[in-house]
């Protein structure tokens, strides 16, 4: 991948160390997730518990910000891809800020409580996002603040009905309460379990599964984080044109990696066609070990790569499962039973 956009994680940023790293069996995650546990010694068990809706994931390393003031939703609506001006209290949403060329510059998830819009973003990305938003206030009655030192993110999974995939949910709580989360929310799971479920769902993560050229159409974020019927916003022309043509220049795909290999390919590894070695057709982003699917990953591929082509990543063979359709307007992978 090429140079990351402005609000991607800063691996040099100092990590906030979670008190849950003192829980027996906790092993700290690598950047960009350092500061919290990758696992607590039971990776497969932790994933299964999460899918059943049991326990939680410590995401207290993520950055948290607030937007207050009577103009907050109208103002955010005007700056972002999401329809926010009439967002009801308590409804979580995903939001993007694009460059004039339609490339993803900032990404965050948020919820409004009636007086404050609470949001969280990648670790190390909050300060840049707050600076950008603060610069865009002009005469609007809004205030933007980085509250990462006083508030923290907790993740959970709501099980799906009739065997359908569960839905990842989150909450923002006072950072002083993190140590008591196991008493109130059950046994913790690590970021490896959370990430494996995210990858299996085909959900991209900014800075890991994107680069500085990524547009929302390429990574399955239309309708999810982009409201296709709202008014003008920066980058809208590119998003609308590619959506109407139905042919994004690249496409996110879920890779099922060869389970007989004794390792996972390194993130950022070139992806090649098995029948054309040495010719990169994409790049690997996130990868993980899923308790049912085995080794999996997300990759950005050239749109022209046949969907049935066998691929090779860092010497490991991989089969494809569509996340983004390469040809026509189905930009999000259909879910079985949905």
mmCIF file of C-alpha atoms in Angstrom:
data_model
loop_
_atom_site.group_PDB
_atom_site.id
_atom_site.type_symbol
_atom_site.label_atom_id
_atom_site.label_comp_id
_atom_site.label_asym_id
_atom_site.label_seq_id
_atom_site.Cartn_x
_atom_site.Cartn_y
_atom_site.Cartn_z
ATOM 1 C CA UNK A 1 0.000 0.000 0.000
ATOM 2 C CA UNK A 2 1.067 3.520 -0.601
ATOM 3 C CA UNK A 3 1.179 6.418 1.817
ATOM 4 C CA UNK A 4 -1.697 6.420 4.324
ATOM 5 C CA UNK A 5 -4.299 9.186 4.445
ATOM 6 C CA UNK A 6 -4.232 11.872 7.110
ATOM 7 C CA UNK A 7 -6.231 10.151 9.831
ATOM 8 C CA UNK A 8 -4.750 6.671 9.712
ATOM 9 C CA UNK A 9 -3.155 5.336 12.902
ATOM 10 C CA UNK A 10 0.165 6.768 13.984
ATOM 11 C CA UNK A 11 2.213 3.782 15.125
ATOM 12 C CA UNK A 12 4.617 6.156 16.883
ATOM 13 C CA UNK A 13 1.815 7.593 19.015
ATOM 14 C CA UNK A 14 2.156 6.682 22.703
ATOM 15 C CA UNK A 15 -0.233 3.887 23.648
ATOM 16 C CA UNK A 16 -2.605 4.164 26.596
ATOM 17 C CA UNK A 17 -1.939 0.987 28.560
ATOM 18 C CA UNK A 18 -5.132 -0.773 29.581
ATOM 19 C CA UNK A 19 -5.356 -2.087 33.152
ATOM 20 C CA UNK A 20 -6.814 -5.268 31.635
ATOM 21 C CA UNK A 21 -3.313 -6.168 30.427
ATOM 22 C CA UNK A 22 -2.807 -7.212 34.051
ATOM 23 C CA UNK A 23 -5.508 -9.901 33.699
ATOM 24 C CA UNK A 24 -4.038 -13.410 33.873
ATOM 25 C CA UNK A 25 -3.020 -14.687 30.435
ATOM 26 C CA UNK A 26 -3.177 -11.287 28.707
ATOM 27 C CA UNK A 27 -0.739 -10.811 25.810
ATOM 28 C CA UNK A 28 -0.373 -7.281 24.449
ATOM 29 C CA UNK A 29 -1.265 -6.635 20.819
ATOM 30 C CA UNK A 30 1.149 -5.224 18.273
ATOM 31 C CA UNK A 31 0.676 -1.743 16.729
ATOM 32 C CA UNK A 32 -1.698 -0.233 15.858
ATOM 33 C CA UNK A 33 -3.485 -2.088 18.669
ATOM 34 C CA UNK A 34 -0.776 -1.888 21.306
ATOM 35 C CA UNK A 35 -1.959 -0.914 24.761
ATOM 36 C CA UNK A 36 -4.667 -3.601 24.911
ATOM 37 C CA UNK A 37 -4.663 -7.395 24.847
ATOM 38 C CA UNK A 38 -4.366 -9.367 21.611
ATOM 39 C CA UNK A 39 -5.682 -12.387 23.497
ATOM 40 C CA UNK A 40 -5.983 -13.882 26.961
ATOM 41 C CA UNK A 41 -4.624 -17.309 26.040
ATOM 42 C CA UNK A 42 -7.815 -18.715 24.456
ATOM 43 C CA UNK A 43 -8.089 -17.296 20.947
ATOM 44 C CA UNK A 44 -10.652 -19.755 19.558
ATOM 45 C CA UNK A 45 -12.683 -19.816 22.754
ATOM 46 C CA UNK A 46 -12.701 -16.011 22.878
ATOM 47 C CA UNK A 47 -14.119 -15.795 19.349
ATOM 48 C CA UNK A 48 -16.879 -18.286 20.099
ATOM 49 C CA UNK A 49 -17.855 -16.471 23.275
ATOM 50 C CA UNK A 50 -18.056 -13.184 21.397
ATOM 51 C CA UNK A 51 -20.253 -14.690 18.678
ATOM 52 C CA UNK A 52 -22.623 -15.955 21.370
ATOM 53 C CA UNK A 53 -22.882 -12.411 22.721
ATOM 54 C CA UNK A 54 -20.865 -13.200 25.840
ATOM 55 C CA UNK A 55 -18.182 -10.932 27.252
ATOM 56 C CA UNK A 56 -16.575 -7.937 25.574
ATOM 57 C CA UNK A 57 -13.449 -6.646 23.825
ATOM 58 C CA UNK A 58 -11.209 -3.989 25.350
ATOM 59 C CA UNK A 59 -10.879 -1.280 22.678
ATOM 60 C CA UNK A 60 -9.661 1.365 25.102
ATOM 61 C CA UNK A 61 -6.678 2.135 22.838
ATOM 62 C CA UNK A 62 -8.977 3.779 20.287
ATOM 63 C CA UNK A 63 -9.262 7.562 20.176
ATOM 64 C CA UNK A 64 -12.489 9.218 21.353
ATOM 65 C CA UNK A 65 -13.828 12.664 20.483
ATOM 66 C CA UNK A 66 -16.932 14.713 21.137
ATOM 67 C CA UNK A 67 -18.820 17.342 19.158
ATOM 68 C CA UNK A 68 -21.158 19.560 21.152
ATOM 69 C CA UNK A 69 -23.304 22.589 20.381
ATOM 70 C CA UNK A 70 -26.716 23.155 18.787
ATOM 71 C CA UNK A 71 -25.348 23.044 15.216
ATOM 72 C CA UNK A 72 -23.349 19.809 15.644
ATOM 73 C CA UNK A 73 -25.480 17.453 13.504
ATOM 74 C CA UNK A 74 -26.218 19.945 10.725
ATOM 75 C CA UNK A 75 -22.524 20.833 10.623
ATOM 76 C CA UNK A 76 -21.315 17.209 10.549
ATOM 77 C CA UNK A 77 -23.936 16.453 7.897
ATOM 78 C CA UNK A 78 -22.445 19.137 5.638
ATOM 79 C CA UNK A 79 -18.875 17.836 6.004
ATOM 80 C CA UNK A 80 -19.321 14.090 5.736
ATOM 81 C CA UNK A 81 -20.731 11.272 3.614
ATOM 82 C CA UNK A 82 -23.451 10.404 6.129
ATOM 83 C CA UNK A 83 -26.958 11.808 6.599
ATOM 84 C CA UNK A 84 -26.672 13.226 10.113
ATOM 85 C CA UNK A 85 -28.861 16.335 10.373
ATOM 86 C CA UNK A 86 -31.841 14.318 11.637
ATOM 87 C CA UNK A 87 -29.906 11.518 13.345
ATOM 88 C CA UNK A 88 -32.044 10.277 16.263
ATOM 89 C CA UNK A 89 -30.441 9.933 19.701
ATOM 90 C CA UNK A 90 -29.015 6.492 20.404
ATOM 91 C CA UNK A 91 -28.581 5.358 16.791
ATOM 92 C CA UNK A 92 -24.941 4.451 15.987
ATOM 93 C CA UNK A 93 -23.618 5.428 12.577
ATOM 94 C CA UNK A 94 -20.489 5.129 10.437
ATOM 95 C CA UNK A 95 -19.078 8.288 8.880
ATOM 96 C CA UNK A 96 -16.422 9.210 6.313
ATOM 97 C CA UNK A 97 -14.727 12.448 5.343
ATOM 98 C CA UNK A 98 -13.448 12.383 1.773
ATOM 99 C CA UNK A 99 -10.907 14.396 -0.161
ATOM 100 C CA UNK A 100 -12.152 16.478 -3.112
ATOM 101 C CA UNK A 101 -11.147 13.494 -5.283
ATOM 102 C CA UNK A 102 -13.429 11.169 -3.297
ATOM 103 C CA UNK A 103 -10.666 9.346 -1.436
ATOM 104 C CA UNK A 104 -11.183 8.350 2.201
ATOM 105 C CA UNK A 105 -9.401 10.839 4.449
ATOM 106 C CA UNK A 106 -11.057 10.250 7.842
ATOM 107 C CA UNK A 107 -13.335 7.522 9.171
ATOM 108 C CA UNK A 108 -15.151 7.289 12.491
ATOM 109 C CA UNK A 109 -18.144 5.734 14.191
ATOM 110 C CA UNK A 110 -20.434 7.842 16.309
ATOM 111 C CA UNK A 111 -23.654 8.209 18.243
ATOM 112 C CA UNK A 112 -25.593 11.243 19.416
ATOM 113 C CA UNK A 113 -27.122 11.360 22.906
ATOM 114 C CA UNK A 114 -29.263 14.436 22.316
ATOM 115 C CA UNK A 115 -26.655 16.940 23.455
ATOM 116 C CA UNK A 116 -23.307 15.457 22.373
ATOM 117 C CA UNK A 117 -22.087 13.508 19.356
ATOM 118 C CA UNK A 118 -19.656 10.864 20.635
ATOM 119 C CA UNK A 119 -17.243 9.314 18.151
ATOM 120 C CA UNK A 120 -14.275 6.984 18.089
ATOM 121 C CA UNK A 121 -11.588 6.417 15.498
ATOM 122 C CA UNK A 122 -8.325 4.568 14.987
ATOM 123 C CA UNK A 123 -5.637 4.813 17.675
ATOM 124 C CA UNK A 124 -3.399 7.753 16.853
ATOM 125 C CA UNK A 125 -5.906 9.224 14.359
ATOM 126 C CA UNK A 126 -8.017 11.276 16.764
ATOM 127 C CA UNK A 127 -5.805 14.343 17.053
ATOM 128 C CA UNK A 128 -5.638 14.799 13.280
ATOM 129 C CA UNK A 129 -9.412 14.371 12.963
ATOM 130 C CA UNK A 130 -10.084 16.880 15.759
ATOM 131 C CA UNK A 131 -7.719 19.376 14.128
ATOM 132 C CA UNK A 132 -9.496 18.989 10.790
ATOM 133 C CA UNK A 133 -12.962 19.398 12.314
ATOM 134 C CA UNK A 134 -11.911 22.342 14.439
ATOM 135 C CA UNK A 135 -10.537 24.055 11.357
ATOM 136 C CA UNK A 136 -13.915 23.672 9.609
ATOM 137 C CA UNK A 137 -16.086 25.220 12.343
ATOM 138 C CA UNK A 138 -16.209 28.741 10.903
ATOM 139 C CA UNK A 139 -19.236 30.484 12.490
ATOM 140 C CA UNK A 140 -21.066 27.279 13.450
ATOM 141 C CA UNK A 141 -22.095 26.790 17.086
ATOM 142 C CA UNK A 142 -20.016 23.684 17.718
ATOM 143 C CA UNK A 143 -17.115 22.601 19.891
ATOM 144 C CA UNK A 144 -14.817 19.667 19.137
ATOM 145 C CA UNK A 145 -12.738 17.929 21.808
ATOM 146 C CA UNK A 146 -10.388 14.946 22.050
ATOM 147 C CA UNK A 147 -11.532 13.042 25.150
ATOM 148 C CA UNK A 148 -9.371 9.935 24.683
ATOM 149 C CA UNK A 149 -7.712 10.431 28.068
ATOM 150 C CA UNK A 150 -11.035 10.365 29.921
ATOM 151 C CA UNK A 151 -13.186 7.961 27.883
ATOM 152 C CA UNK A 152 -12.688 4.517 26.347
ATOM 153 C CA UNK A 153 -14.350 2.183 23.831
ATOM 154 C CA UNK A 154 -15.778 -1.236 24.669
ATOM 155 C CA UNK A 155 -16.792 -3.699 21.939
ATOM 156 C CA UNK A 156 -19.380 -6.497 21.939
ATOM 157 C CA UNK A 157 -21.177 -8.732 19.442
ATOM 158 C CA UNK A 158 -24.943 -9.043 19.215
ATOM 159 C CA UNK A 159 -25.677 -12.589 17.964
ATOM 160 C CA UNK A 160 -27.548 -12.913 14.684
ATOM 161 C CA UNK A 161 -30.885 -14.710 14.420
ATOM 162 C CA UNK A 162 -31.125 -18.238 12.969
ATOM 163 C CA UNK A 163 -27.402 -18.622 12.550
ATOM 164 C CA UNK A 164 -26.818 -15.375 10.639
ATOM 165 C CA UNK A 165 -23.617 -13.446 11.438
ATOM 166 C CA UNK A 166 -23.677 -11.319 14.561
ATOM 167 C CA UNK A 167 -23.409 -7.540 14.609
ATOM 168 C CA UNK A 168 -20.476 -5.753 16.204
ATOM 169 C CA UNK A 169 -21.574 -3.012 18.591
ATOM 170 C CA UNK A 170 -19.700 -0.630 20.865
ATOM 171 C CA UNK A 171 -20.089 1.738 23.781
ATOM 172 C CA UNK A 172 -18.054 4.645 25.132
ATOM 173 C CA UNK A 173 -17.577 4.681 28.891
ATOM 174 C CA UNK A 174 -15.409 6.607 31.383
ATOM 175 C CA UNK A 175 -11.803 5.442 31.177
ATOM 176 C CA UNK A 176 -11.742 5.162 34.963
ATOM 177 C CA UNK A 177 -14.214 2.246 34.655
ATOM 178 C CA UNK A 178 -12.070 0.052 32.371
ATOM 179 C CA UNK A 179 -10.619 -1.991 35.243
ATOM 180 C CA UNK A 180 -14.142 -2.924 36.371
ATOM 181 C CA UNK A 181 -15.381 -4.032 32.941
ATOM 182 C CA UNK A 182 -14.910 -7.790 33.629
ATOM 183 C CA UNK A 183 -17.128 -7.491 36.702
ATOM 184 C CA UNK A 184 -19.875 -5.746 34.731
ATOM 185 C CA UNK A 185 -19.544 -7.189 31.221
ATOM 186 C CA UNK A 186 -18.126 -10.701 31.643
ATOM 187 C CA UNK A 187 -14.897 -12.273 30.418
ATOM 188 C CA UNK A 188 -12.742 -10.179 28.082
ATOM 189 C CA UNK A 189 -11.713 -11.255 24.585
ATOM 190 C CA UNK A 190 -8.696 -9.875 22.771
ATOM 191 C CA UNK A 191 -8.342 -7.849 19.597
ATOM 192 C CA UNK A 192 -7.307 -10.947 17.621
ATOM 193 C CA UNK A 193 -10.779 -12.406 18.146
ATOM 194 C CA UNK A 194 -12.465 -9.074 17.328
ATOM 195 C CA UNK A 195 -10.354 -8.632 14.189
ATOM 196 C CA UNK A 196 -10.989 -12.179 12.939
ATOM 197 C CA UNK A 197 -14.750 -11.609 13.165
ATOM 198 C CA UNK A 198 -14.392 -8.231 11.440
ATOM 199 C CA UNK A 199 -12.371 -9.713 8.581
ATOM 200 C CA UNK A 200 -14.852 -12.567 8.141
ATOM 201 C CA UNK A 201 -17.634 -9.974 7.857
ATOM 202 C CA UNK A 202 -15.716 -8.213 5.061
ATOM 203 C CA UNK A 203 -15.479 -4.956 7.009
ATOM 204 C CA UNK A 204 -12.431 -2.838 6.093
ATOM 205 C CA UNK A 205 -10.350 -0.958 8.616
ATOM 206 C CA UNK A 206 -8.878 2.415 7.679
ATOM 207 C CA UNK A 207 -5.120 2.321 7.235
ATOM 208 C CA UNK A 208 -4.960 -1.476 7.269
ATOM 209 C CA UNK A 209 -7.263 -2.354 4.371
ATOM 210 C CA UNK A 210 -7.108 1.018 2.610
ATOM 211 C CA UNK A 211 -4.468 3.334 1.205
ATOM 212 C CA UNK A 212 -4.390 7.005 0.249
ATOM 213 C CA UNK A 213 -6.186 6.271 -3.057
ATOM 214 C CA UNK A 214 -9.111 4.284 -1.662
ATOM 215 C CA UNK A 215 -12.627 5.451 -2.479
ATOM 216 C CA UNK A 216 -15.674 4.119 -0.567
ATOM 217 C CA UNK A 217 -16.963 2.193 -3.609
ATOM 218 C CA UNK A 218 -13.892 -0.044 -3.586
ATOM 219 C CA UNK A 219 -14.275 -1.317 -0.040
ATOM 220 C CA UNK A 220 -18.005 -1.915 0.420
ATOM 221 C CA UNK A 221 -18.841 1.249 2.347
ATOM 222 C CA UNK A 222 -21.664 2.556 0.151
ATOM 223 C CA UNK A 223 -24.957 2.810 2.076
ATOM 224 C CA UNK A 224 -23.106 1.685 5.182
ATOM 225 C CA UNK A 225 -21.040 4.834 5.669
ATOM 226 C CA UNK A 226 -22.168 6.779 2.581
ATOM 227 C CA UNK A 227 -25.754 8.017 2.241
ATOM 228 C CA UNK A 228 -26.446 7.904 -1.492
ATOM 229 C CA UNK A 229 -29.427 10.294 -1.399
ATOM 230 C CA UNK A 230 -28.042 13.164 0.675
ATOM 231 C CA UNK A 231 -26.985 16.545 -0.683
ATOM 232 C CA UNK A 232 -23.574 17.726 -1.725
ATOM 233 C CA UNK A 233 -20.446 16.844 0.233
ATOM 234 C CA UNK A 234 -16.771 16.887 -0.589
ATOM 235 C CA UNK A 235 -15.871 14.012 -2.936
ATOM 236 C CA UNK A 236 -19.489 13.206 -3.815
ATOM 237 C CA UNK A 237 -18.955 13.524 -7.565
ATOM 238 C CA UNK A 238 -16.432 10.673 -7.646
ATOM 239 C CA UNK A 239 -18.567 8.416 -5.443
ATOM 240 C CA UNK A 240 -21.713 9.030 -7.530
ATOM 241 C CA UNK A 241 -19.957 8.571 -10.865
ATOM 242 C CA UNK A 242 -18.355 5.264 -9.901
ATOM 243 C CA UNK A 243 -21.580 4.059 -8.286
ATOM 244 C CA UNK A 244 -23.609 4.838 -11.403
ATOM 245 C CA UNK A 245 -21.080 3.165 -13.668
ATOM 246 C CA UNK A 246 -20.857 0.210 -11.277
ATOM 247 C CA UNK A 247 -17.168 -0.405 -11.910
ATOM 248 C CA UNK A 248 -14.864 0.647 -9.049
ATOM 249 C CA UNK A 249 -11.187 0.608 -10.113
ATOM 250 C CA UNK A 250 -10.336 -1.854 -7.335
ATOM 251 C CA UNK A 251 -12.362 -4.200 -5.172
ATOM 252 C CA UNK A 252 -12.055 -5.516 -1.644
ATOM 253 C CA UNK A 253 -12.134 -9.288 -1.409
ATOM 254 C CA UNK A 254 -12.110 -11.819 1.408
ATOM 255 C CA UNK A 255 -9.253 -14.267 0.991
ATOM 256 C CA UNK A 256 -9.456 -17.821 2.284
ATOM 257 C CA UNK A 257 -5.800 -18.646 2.846
ATOM 258 C CA UNK A 258 -4.301 -22.114 2.551
ATOM 259 C CA UNK A 259 -4.606 -23.627 6.018
ATOM 260 C CA UNK A 260 -1.752 -26.059 5.433
ATOM 261 C CA UNK A 261 0.760 -23.201 5.586
ATOM 262 C CA UNK A 262 2.463 -22.818 8.965
ATOM 263 C CA UNK A 263 2.203 -19.018 8.958
ATOM 264 C CA UNK A 264 0.015 -16.088 8.016
ATOM 265 C CA UNK A 265 1.227 -13.803 5.206
ATOM 266 C CA UNK A 266 2.499 -10.421 6.329
ATOM 267 C CA UNK A 267 0.150 -7.433 5.968
ATOM 268 C CA UNK A 268 1.150 -5.370 2.947
ATOM 269 C CA UNK A 269 2.301 -8.426 1.000
ATOM 270 C CA UNK A 270 1.680 -8.305 -2.769
ATOM 271 C CA UNK A 271 -1.128 -10.510 -4.063
ATOM 272 C CA UNK A 272 -0.378 -12.397 -7.290
ATOM 273 C CA UNK A 273 -2.356 -14.665 -9.581
ATOM 274 C CA UNK A 274 -1.218 -18.265 -9.289
ATOM 275 C CA UNK A 275 -1.029 -18.509 -13.092
ATOM 276 C CA UNK A 276 1.024 -15.308 -13.418
ATOM 277 C CA UNK A 277 3.695 -15.325 -10.687
ATOM 278 C CA UNK A 278 5.634 -12.137 -10.151
ATOM 279 C CA UNK A 279 2.824 -9.847 -11.333
ATOM 280 C CA UNK A 280 1.120 -8.123 -8.403
ATOM 281 C CA UNK A 281 -2.647 -7.681 -8.782
ATOM 282 C CA UNK A 282 -3.338 -6.339 -5.302
ATOM 283 C CA UNK A 283 -2.150 -6.075 -1.730
ATOM 284 C CA UNK A 284 -3.023 -7.868 1.501
ATOM 285 C CA UNK A 285 -4.394 -5.780 4.355
ATOM 286 C CA UNK A 286 -5.701 -7.376 7.541
ATOM 287 C CA UNK A 287 -5.381 -11.098 8.184
ATOM 288 C CA UNK A 288 -6.300 -13.364 11.050
ATOM 289 C CA UNK A 289 -7.255 -16.843 12.181
ATOM 290 C CA UNK A 290 -11.010 -17.465 12.331
ATOM 291 C CA UNK A 291 -12.324 -20.250 14.547
ATOM 292 C CA UNK A 292 -14.415 -21.746 11.703
ATOM 293 C CA UNK A 293 -13.013 -20.367 8.445
ATOM 294 C CA UNK A 294 -9.359 -20.803 9.369
ATOM 295 C CA UNK A 295 -6.777 -18.305 8.066
ATOM 296 C CA UNK A 296 -8.435 -15.389 6.264
ATOM 297 C CA UNK A 297 -7.541 -11.912 5.071
ATOM 298 C CA UNK A 298 -8.800 -8.850 3.236
ATOM 299 C CA UNK A 299 -7.118 -7.665 0.052
ATOM 300 C CA UNK A 300 -7.583 -4.792 -2.382
ATOM 301 C CA UNK A 301 -7.416 -6.227 -5.900
ATOM 302 C CA UNK A 302 -7.542 -4.777 -9.375
ATOM 303 C CA UNK A 303 -11.120 -4.897 -10.626
ATOM 304 C CA UNK A 304 -10.011 -6.907 -13.664
ATOM 305 C CA UNK A 305 -8.857 -9.903 -11.593
ATOM 306 C CA UNK A 306 -11.251 -12.803 -12.350
ATOM 307 C CA UNK A 307 -13.362 -13.613 -9.313
ATOM 308 C CA UNK A 308 -12.540 -17.316 -9.622
ATOM 309 C CA UNK A 309 -8.778 -16.833 -9.991
ATOM 310 C CA UNK A 310 -6.571 -18.615 -7.467
ATOM 311 C CA UNK A 311 -4.233 -16.139 -5.831
ATOM 312 C CA UNK A 312 -0.921 -16.357 -3.998
ATOM 313 C CA UNK A 313 0.090 -14.115 -1.088
ATOM 314 C CA UNK A 314 3.632 -14.326 0.268
ATOM 315 C CA UNK A 315 3.836 -17.903 -0.981
ATOM 316 C CA UNK A 316 0.454 -18.904 0.468
ATOM 317 C CA UNK A 317 -2.374 -19.889 -1.895
ATOM 318 C CA UNK A 318 -5.695 -18.090 -1.479
ATOM 319 C CA UNK A 319 -9.243 -18.412 -2.819
ATOM 320 C CA UNK A 320 -11.598 -15.444 -3.160
ATOM 321 C CA UNK A 321 -14.980 -14.610 -1.625
ATOM 322 C CA UNK A 322 -16.581 -11.437 -2.995
ATOM 323 C CA UNK A 323 -16.991 -8.406 -0.786
ATOM 324 C CA UNK A 324 -17.331 -5.819 -3.578
ATOM 325 C CA UNK A 325 -18.810 -6.824 -6.907
ATOM 326 C CA UNK A 326 -16.382 -5.949 -9.738
ATOM 327 C CA UNK A 327 -18.995 -5.168 -12.364
ATOM 328 C CA UNK A 328 -22.439 -3.982 -11.400
ATOM 329 C CA UNK A 329 -24.064 -1.950 -8.620
ATOM 330 C CA UNK A 330 -23.989 -4.618 -5.901
ATOM 331 C CA UNK A 331 -21.296 -3.002 -3.786
ATOM 332 C CA UNK A 332 -21.800 -4.956 -0.576
ATOM 333 C CA UNK A 333 -21.504 -8.729 -0.348
ATOM 334 C CA UNK A 334 -24.935 -10.332 0.209
ATOM 335 C CA UNK A 335 -25.210 -12.165 3.527
ATOM 336 C CA UNK A 336 -26.811 -15.584 3.732
ATOM 337 C CA UNK A 337 -30.151 -15.487 5.492
ATOM 338 C CA UNK A 338 -30.274 -11.675 5.275
#
